[in-house]
Tab-separated table of C-alpha atoms and ligand atoms in Angstrom:
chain	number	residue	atom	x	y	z
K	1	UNK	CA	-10.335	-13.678	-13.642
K	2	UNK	CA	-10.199	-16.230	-10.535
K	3	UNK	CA	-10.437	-15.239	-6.952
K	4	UNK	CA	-8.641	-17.869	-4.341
K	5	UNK	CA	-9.646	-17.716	-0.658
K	6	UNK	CA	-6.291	-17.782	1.299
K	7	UNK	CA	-5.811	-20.272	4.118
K	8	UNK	CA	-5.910	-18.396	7.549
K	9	UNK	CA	-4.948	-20.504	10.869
K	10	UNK	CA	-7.751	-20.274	13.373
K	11	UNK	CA	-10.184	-19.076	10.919
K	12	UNK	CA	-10.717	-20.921	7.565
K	13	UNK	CA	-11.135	-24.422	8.770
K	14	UNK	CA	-13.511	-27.013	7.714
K	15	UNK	CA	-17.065	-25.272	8.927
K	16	UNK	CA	-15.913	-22.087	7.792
K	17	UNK	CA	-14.750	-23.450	4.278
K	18	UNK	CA	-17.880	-25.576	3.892
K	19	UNK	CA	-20.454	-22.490	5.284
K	20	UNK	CA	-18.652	-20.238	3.295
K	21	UNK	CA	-18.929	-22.313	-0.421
K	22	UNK	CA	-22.805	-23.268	0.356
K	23	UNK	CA	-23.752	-19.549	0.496
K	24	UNK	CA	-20.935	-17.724	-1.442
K	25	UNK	CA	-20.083	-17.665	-5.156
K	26	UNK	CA	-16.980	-16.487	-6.953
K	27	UNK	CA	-13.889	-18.862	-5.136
K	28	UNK	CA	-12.153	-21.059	-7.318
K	29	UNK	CA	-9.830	-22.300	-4.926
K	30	UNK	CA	-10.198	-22.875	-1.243
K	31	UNK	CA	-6.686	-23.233	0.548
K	32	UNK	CA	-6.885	-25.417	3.560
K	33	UNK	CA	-4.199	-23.749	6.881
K	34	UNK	CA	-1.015	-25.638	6.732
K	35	UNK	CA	-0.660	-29.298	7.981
K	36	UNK	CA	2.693	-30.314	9.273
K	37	UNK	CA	3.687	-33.817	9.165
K	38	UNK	CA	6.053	-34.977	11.959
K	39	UNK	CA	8.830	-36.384	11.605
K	40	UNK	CA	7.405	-39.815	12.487
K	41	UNK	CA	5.726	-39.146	9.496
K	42	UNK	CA	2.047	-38.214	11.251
K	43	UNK	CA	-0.885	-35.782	10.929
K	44	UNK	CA	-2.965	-34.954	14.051
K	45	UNK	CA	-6.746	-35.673	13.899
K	46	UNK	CA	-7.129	-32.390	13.413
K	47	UNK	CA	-5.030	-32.248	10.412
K	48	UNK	CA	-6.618	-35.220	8.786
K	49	UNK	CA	-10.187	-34.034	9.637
K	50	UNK	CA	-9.006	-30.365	7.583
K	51	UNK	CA	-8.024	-32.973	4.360
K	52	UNK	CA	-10.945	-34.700	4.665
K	53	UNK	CA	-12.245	-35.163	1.227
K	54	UNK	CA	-15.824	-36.069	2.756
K	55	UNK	CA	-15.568	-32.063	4.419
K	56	UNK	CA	-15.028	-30.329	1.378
K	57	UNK	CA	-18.479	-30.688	-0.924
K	58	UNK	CA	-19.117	-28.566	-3.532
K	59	UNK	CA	-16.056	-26.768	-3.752
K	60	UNK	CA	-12.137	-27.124	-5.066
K	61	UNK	CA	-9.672	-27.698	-1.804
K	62	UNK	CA	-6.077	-27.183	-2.055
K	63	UNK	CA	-4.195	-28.762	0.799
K	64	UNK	CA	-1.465	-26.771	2.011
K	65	UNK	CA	2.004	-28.183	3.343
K	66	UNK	CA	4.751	-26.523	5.859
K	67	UNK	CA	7.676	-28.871	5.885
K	68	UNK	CA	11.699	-28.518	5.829
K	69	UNK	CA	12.218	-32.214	5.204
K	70	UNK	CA	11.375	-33.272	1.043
K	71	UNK	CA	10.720	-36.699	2.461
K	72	UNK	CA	8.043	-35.410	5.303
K	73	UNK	CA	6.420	-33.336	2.369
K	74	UNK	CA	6.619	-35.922	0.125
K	75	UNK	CA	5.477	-38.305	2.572
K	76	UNK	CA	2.020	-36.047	3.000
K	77	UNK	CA	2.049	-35.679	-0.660
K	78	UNK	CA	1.683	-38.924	-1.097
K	79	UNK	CA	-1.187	-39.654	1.352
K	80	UNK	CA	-3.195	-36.392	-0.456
K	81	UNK	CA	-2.805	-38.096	-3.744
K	82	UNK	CA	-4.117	-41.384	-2.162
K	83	UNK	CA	-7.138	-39.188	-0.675
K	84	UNK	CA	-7.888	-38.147	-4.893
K	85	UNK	CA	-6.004	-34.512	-4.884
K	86	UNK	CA	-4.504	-33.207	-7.800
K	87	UNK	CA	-2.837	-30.120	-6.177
K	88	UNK	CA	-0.548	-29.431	-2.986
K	89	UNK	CA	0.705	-26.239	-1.776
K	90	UNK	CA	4.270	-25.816	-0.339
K	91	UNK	CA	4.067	-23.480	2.162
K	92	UNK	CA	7.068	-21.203	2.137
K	93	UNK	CA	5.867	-17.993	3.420
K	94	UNK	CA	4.611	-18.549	6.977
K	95	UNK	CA	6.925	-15.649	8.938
K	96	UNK	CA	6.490	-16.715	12.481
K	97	UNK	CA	9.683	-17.109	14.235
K	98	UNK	CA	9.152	-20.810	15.382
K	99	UNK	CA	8.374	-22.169	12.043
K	100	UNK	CA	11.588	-19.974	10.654
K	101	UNK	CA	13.871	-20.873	12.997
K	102	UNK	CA	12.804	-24.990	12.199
K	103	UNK	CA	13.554	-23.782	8.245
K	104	UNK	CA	9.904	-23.951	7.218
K	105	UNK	CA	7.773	-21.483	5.904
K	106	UNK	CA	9.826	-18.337	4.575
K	107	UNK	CA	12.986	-19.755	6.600
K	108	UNK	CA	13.334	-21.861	3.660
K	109	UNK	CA	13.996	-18.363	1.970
K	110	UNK	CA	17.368	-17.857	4.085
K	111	UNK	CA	19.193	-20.099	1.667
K	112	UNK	CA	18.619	-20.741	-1.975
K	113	UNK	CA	21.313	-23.754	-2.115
K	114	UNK	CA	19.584	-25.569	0.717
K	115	UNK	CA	15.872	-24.557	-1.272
K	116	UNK	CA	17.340	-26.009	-4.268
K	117	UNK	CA	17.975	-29.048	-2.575
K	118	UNK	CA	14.797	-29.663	-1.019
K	119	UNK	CA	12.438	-29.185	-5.004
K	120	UNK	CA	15.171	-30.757	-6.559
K	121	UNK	CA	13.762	-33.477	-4.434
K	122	UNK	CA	10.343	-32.727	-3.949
K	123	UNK	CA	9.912	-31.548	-8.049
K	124	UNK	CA	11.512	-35.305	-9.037
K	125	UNK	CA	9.465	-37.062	-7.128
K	126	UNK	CA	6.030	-36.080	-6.433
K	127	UNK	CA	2.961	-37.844	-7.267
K	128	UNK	CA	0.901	-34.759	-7.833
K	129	UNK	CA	0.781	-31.124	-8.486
K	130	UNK	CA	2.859	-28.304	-6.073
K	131	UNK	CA	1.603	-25.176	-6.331
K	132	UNK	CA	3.818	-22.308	-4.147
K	133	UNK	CA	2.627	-19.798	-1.515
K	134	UNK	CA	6.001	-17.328	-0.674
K	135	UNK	CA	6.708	-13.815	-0.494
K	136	UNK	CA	9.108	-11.657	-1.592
K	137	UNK	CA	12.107	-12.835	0.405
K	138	UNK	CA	13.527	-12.714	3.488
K	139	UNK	CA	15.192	-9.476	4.656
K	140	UNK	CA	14.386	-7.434	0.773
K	141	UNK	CA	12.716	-7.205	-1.873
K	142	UNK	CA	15.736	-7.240	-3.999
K	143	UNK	CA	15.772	-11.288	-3.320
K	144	UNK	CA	12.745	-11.816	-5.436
K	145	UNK	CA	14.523	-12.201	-9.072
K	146	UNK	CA	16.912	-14.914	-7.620
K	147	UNK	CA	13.859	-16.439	-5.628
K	148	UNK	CA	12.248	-16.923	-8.969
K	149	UNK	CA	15.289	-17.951	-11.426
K	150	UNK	CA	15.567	-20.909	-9.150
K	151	UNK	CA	11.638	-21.465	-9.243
K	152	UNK	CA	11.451	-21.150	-13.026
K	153	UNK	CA	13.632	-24.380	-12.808
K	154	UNK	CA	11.160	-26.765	-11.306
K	155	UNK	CA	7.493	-27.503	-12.696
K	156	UNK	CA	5.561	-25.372	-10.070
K	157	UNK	CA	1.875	-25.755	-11.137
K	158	UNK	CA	1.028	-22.400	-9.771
K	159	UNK	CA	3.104	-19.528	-8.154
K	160	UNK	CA	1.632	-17.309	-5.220
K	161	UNK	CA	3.062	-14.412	-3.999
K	162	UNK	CA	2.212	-12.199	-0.761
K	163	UNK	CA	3.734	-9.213	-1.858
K	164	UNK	CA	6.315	-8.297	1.671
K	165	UNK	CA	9.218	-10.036	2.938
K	166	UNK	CA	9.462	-11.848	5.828
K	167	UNK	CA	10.648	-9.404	7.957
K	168	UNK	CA	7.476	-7.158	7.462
K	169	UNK	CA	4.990	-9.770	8.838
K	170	UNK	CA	2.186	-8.355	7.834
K	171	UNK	CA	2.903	-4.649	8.517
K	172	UNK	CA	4.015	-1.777	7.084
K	173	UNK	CA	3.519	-1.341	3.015
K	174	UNK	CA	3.055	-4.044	0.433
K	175	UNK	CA	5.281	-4.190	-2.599
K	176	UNK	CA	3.338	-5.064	-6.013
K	177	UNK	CA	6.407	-3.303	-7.804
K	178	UNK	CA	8.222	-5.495	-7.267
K	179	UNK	CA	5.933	-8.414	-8.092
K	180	UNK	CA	5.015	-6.871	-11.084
K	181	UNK	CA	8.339	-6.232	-12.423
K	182	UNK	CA	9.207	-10.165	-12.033
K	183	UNK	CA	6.013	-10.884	-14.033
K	184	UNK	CA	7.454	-11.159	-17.438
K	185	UNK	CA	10.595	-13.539	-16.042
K	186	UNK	CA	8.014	-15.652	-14.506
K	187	UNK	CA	7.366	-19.522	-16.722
K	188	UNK	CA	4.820	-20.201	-14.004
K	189	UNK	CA	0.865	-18.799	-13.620
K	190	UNK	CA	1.535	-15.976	-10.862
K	191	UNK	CA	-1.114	-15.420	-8.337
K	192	UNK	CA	-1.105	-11.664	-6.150
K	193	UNK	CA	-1.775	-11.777	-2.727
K	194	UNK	CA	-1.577	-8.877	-0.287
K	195	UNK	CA	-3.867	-6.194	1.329
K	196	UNK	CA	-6.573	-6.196	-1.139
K	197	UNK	CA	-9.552	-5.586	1.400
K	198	UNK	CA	-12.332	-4.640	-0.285
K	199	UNK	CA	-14.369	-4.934	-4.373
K	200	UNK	CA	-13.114	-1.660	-4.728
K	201	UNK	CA	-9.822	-1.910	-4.236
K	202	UNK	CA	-10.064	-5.418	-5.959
K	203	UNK	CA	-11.262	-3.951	-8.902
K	204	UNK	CA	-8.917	-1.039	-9.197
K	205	UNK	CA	-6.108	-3.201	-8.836
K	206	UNK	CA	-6.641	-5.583	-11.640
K	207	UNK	CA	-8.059	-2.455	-14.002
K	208	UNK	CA	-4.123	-1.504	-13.284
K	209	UNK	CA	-3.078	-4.513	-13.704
K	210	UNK	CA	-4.504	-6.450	-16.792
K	211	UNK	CA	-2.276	-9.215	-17.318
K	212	UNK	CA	-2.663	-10.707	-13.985
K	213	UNK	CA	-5.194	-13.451	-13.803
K	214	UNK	CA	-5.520	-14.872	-10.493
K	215	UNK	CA	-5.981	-12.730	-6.830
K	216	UNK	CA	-5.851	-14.747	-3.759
K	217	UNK	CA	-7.526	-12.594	-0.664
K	218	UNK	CA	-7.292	-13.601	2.938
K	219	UNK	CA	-8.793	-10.688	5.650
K	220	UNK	CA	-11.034	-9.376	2.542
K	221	UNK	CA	-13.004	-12.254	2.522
K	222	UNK	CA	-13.124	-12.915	5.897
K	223	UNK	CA	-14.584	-9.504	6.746
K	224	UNK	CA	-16.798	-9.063	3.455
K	225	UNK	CA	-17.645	-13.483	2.609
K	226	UNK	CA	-19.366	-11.627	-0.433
K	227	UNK	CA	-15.914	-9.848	-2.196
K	228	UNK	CA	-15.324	-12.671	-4.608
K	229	UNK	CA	-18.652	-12.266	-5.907
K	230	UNK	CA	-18.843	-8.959	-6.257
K	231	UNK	CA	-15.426	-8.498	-7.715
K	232	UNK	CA	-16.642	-10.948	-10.344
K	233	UNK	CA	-19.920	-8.587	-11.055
K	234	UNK	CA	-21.967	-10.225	-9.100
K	235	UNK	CA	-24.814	-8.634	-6.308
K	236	UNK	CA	-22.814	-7.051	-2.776
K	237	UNK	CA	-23.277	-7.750	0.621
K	238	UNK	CA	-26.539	-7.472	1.933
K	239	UNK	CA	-26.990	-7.445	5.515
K	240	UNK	CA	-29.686	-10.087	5.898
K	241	UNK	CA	-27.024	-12.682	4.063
K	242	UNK	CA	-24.343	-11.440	6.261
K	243	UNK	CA	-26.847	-12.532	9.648
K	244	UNK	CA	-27.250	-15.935	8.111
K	245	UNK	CA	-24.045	-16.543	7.235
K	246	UNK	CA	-22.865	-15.408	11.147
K	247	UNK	CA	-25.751	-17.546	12.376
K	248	UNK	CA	-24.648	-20.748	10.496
K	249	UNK	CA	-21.324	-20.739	11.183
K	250	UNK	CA	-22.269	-20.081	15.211
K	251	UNK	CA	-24.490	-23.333	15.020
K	252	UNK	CA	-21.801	-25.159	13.134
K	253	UNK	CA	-19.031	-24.446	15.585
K	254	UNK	CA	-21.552	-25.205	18.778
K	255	UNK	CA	-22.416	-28.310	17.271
K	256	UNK	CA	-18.410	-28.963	16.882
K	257	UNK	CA	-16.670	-27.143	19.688
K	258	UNK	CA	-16.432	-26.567	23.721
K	259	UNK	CA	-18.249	-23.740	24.653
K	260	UNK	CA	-14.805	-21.456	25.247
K	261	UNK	CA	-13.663	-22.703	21.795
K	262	UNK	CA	-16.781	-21.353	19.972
K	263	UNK	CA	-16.491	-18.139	21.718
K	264	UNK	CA	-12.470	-17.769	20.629
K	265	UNK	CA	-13.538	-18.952	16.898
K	266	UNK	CA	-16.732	-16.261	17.073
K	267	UNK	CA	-14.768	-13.665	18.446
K	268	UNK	CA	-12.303	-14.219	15.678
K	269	UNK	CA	-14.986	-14.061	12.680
K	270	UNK	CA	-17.148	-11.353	14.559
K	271	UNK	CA	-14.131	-8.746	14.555
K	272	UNK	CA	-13.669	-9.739	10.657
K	273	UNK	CA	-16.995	-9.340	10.369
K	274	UNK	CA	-17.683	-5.941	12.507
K	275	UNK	CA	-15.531	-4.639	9.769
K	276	UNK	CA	-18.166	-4.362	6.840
K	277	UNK	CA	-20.469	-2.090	9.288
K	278	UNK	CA	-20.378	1.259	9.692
K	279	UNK	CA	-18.731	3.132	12.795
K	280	UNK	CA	-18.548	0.202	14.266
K	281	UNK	CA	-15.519	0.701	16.553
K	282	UNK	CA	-17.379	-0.010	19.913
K	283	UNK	CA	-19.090	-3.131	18.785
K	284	UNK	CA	-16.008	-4.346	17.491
K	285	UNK	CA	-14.227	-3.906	20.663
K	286	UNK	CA	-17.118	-6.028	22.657
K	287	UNK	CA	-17.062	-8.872	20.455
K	288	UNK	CA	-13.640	-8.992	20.734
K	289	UNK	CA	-13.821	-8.176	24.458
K	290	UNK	CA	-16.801	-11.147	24.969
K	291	UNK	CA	-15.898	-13.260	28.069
K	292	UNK	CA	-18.842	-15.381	27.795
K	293	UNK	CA	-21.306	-16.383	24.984
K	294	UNK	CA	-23.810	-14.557	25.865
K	295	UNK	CA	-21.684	-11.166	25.733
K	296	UNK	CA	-20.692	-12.372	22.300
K	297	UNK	CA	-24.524	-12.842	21.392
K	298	UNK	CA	-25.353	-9.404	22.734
K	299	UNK	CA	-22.383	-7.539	20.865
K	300	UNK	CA	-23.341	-9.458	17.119
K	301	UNK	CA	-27.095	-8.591	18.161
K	302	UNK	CA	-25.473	-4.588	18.317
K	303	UNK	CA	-23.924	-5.113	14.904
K	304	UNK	CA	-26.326	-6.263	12.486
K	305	UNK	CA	-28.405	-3.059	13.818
K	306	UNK	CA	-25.704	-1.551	11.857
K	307	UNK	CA	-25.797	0.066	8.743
K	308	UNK	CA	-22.900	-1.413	5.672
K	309	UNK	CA	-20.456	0.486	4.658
K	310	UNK	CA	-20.149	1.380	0.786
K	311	UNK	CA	-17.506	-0.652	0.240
K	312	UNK	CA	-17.530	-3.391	2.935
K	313	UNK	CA	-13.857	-5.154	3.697
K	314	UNK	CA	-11.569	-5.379	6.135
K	315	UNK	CA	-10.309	-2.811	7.932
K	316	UNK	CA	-6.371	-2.798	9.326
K	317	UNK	CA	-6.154	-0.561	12.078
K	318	UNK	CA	-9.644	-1.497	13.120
U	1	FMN	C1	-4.602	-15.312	11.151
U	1	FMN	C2	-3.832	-15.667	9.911
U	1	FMN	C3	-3.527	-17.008	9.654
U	1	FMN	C4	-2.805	-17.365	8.503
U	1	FMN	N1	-2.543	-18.696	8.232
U	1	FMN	C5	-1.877	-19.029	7.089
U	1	FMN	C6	-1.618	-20.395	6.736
U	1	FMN	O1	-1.970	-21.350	7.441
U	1	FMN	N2	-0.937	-20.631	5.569
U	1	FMN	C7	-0.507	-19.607	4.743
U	1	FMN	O2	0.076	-19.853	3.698
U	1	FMN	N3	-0.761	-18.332	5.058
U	1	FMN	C8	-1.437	-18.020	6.178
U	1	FMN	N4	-1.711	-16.714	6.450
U	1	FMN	C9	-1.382	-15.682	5.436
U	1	FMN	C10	-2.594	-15.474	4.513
U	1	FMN	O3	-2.860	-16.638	3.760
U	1	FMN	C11	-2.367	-14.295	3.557
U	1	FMN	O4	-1.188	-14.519	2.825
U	1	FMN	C12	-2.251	-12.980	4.337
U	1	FMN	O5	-3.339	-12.816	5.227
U	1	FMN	C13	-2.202	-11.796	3.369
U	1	FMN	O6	-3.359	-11.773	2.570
U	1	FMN	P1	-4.543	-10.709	2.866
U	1	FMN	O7	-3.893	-9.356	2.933
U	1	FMN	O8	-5.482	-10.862	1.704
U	1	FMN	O9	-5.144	-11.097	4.186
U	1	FMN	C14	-2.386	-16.342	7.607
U	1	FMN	C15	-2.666	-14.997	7.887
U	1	FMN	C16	-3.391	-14.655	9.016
U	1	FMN	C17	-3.698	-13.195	9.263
């Protein structure tokens, strides 16, 4: 069984990535947050500084793609082969309305002819491997079987699914019916994605499901950086691992960041975070409250007092 870490905008960039593979086992595949190329055919510093070969040691790094144009994709394709990467992932399940409304993300799901052209393209002539990260359609479920007739078509190293449509965002209830009843159409290796938060529910959800390989987890791992491993049988979070981690990435960002961007990237892990301890709720609002570092400091300082919960993960309505 392989566990992927999902690419999260504002949270799994290169410190985090790099922090997270030096002190965590159990990832096979780091995702990096989409890139975008422009249509002048241009990544930002930023952008190049996420595909970085040089910041990704020790660990595999897919880079991940949102484009509506097959030349702009190809185009960054291209430049990722040239870098030594063997994989690419086409975004096209990002549900926020201004990628949508540009067709990227899942608003290539709105049409299938004009998604047909576009890996008709892309599948004839790319230089390396395109993996897929979609969901389950655009308005309903129901879309899924056509969504994946037409993918069966094209050579898609690797299929990943985030089991909602794009009108659900991320809310209300995930669907694994209806992934699961696709699974035996599917020519392609089929990755789940969805609301997995903790080992335990990790567990019990491939016990149900045998014949699925491959889990990719997002908020799980950024509230518990120990699930993969523990899914995989290995030891679970301990607290004093949990401090160092926080710690490291807190000196990593102030050694890379303005003082008010450290605080928004700490106040982002620390509410992950906050969710592995135990009543936590008031913490959890002070971290995510902090207005200054030193508030932040004070609020971690409260939570690693903190007992762990059983089953440490992230917590939704937290
Ligand atoms: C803050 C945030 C940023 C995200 N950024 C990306 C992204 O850049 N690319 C992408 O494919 N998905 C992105 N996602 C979606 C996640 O990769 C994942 O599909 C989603 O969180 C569901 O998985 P989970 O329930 O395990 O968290 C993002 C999700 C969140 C919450």
């Amino acid at each position: 069984m392989q566990i992927y870490f999902a690419p999260l905008q504002g949270i799994t960039d290169v410190p985090f990535r790099q922090i997270h593979a030096d002190l965590f086992s159990g990832i096979s595949k780091y995702f990096t947050p989409f890139i975008s190329p422009t249509r002048n055919y241009n990544l930002t510093n930023h952008e190049l500084s996420e595909v970085d070969p040089g910041n990704a040691h020790g660990f595999t790094l897919v880079p991940q793609i949102i484009a509506s144009r097959p030349e702009l994709f190809l185009w960054a394709a291209d430049q990722l082969a040239e870098m030594g990467y063997t994989e690419v992932n086409l975004n096209m399940g990002c549900p926020s309305g201004t990628v949508t409304a540009k067709g990227k993300g899942a608003g290539m799901l709105t049409s299938l002819s004009g998604l047909k052209c576009f890996l008709d393209e892309v599948y004839s002539h790319t230089p390396i491997r395109v993996s897929v990260k979609t969901r389950l359609g655009w308005q309903n479920p129901e879309e899924f079987p056509d969504l994946l007739e037409l993918l069966n078509d094209y050579p898609v190293s690797e299929l990943i699914v985030h089991s909602r449509t794009r009108s659900q965002f991320y809310k209300g209830e995930t669907n694994p019916e209806a992934f699961f009843s696709a699974l035996p159409h599917c020519r392609m290796p089929l990755v789940y994605n969805g609301d997995l938060f903790t080992p335990g529910q990790c567990i019990e959800f491939m016990k149900a499901n045998p014949g699925l390989k491959t889990l990719m987890i997002g908020r799980g791992l950024a509230a518990n950086p120990a699930l993969a491993r523990t899914v995989l049988g290995g030891a679970p979070l301990s607290r004093t691992e949990l401090h160092a981690y926080h710690d490291r990435l807190y000196n990593a960002y102030t050694q890379t960041f303005s003082s008010n961007a450290v605080l928004g990237r700490m106040r982002e892990v620390g509410k992950h975070l906050a969710c592995c301890f135990d009543d936590a709720g008031k913490v959890r609002k002070k971290i995510r409250k902090a207005s200054s570092l030193s508030a932040y400091e004070a609020a971690a300082a409260q939570l690693f007092e903190l007992p762990l919960r059983d089953d440490p993960g992230f917590l939704p309505d937290s």
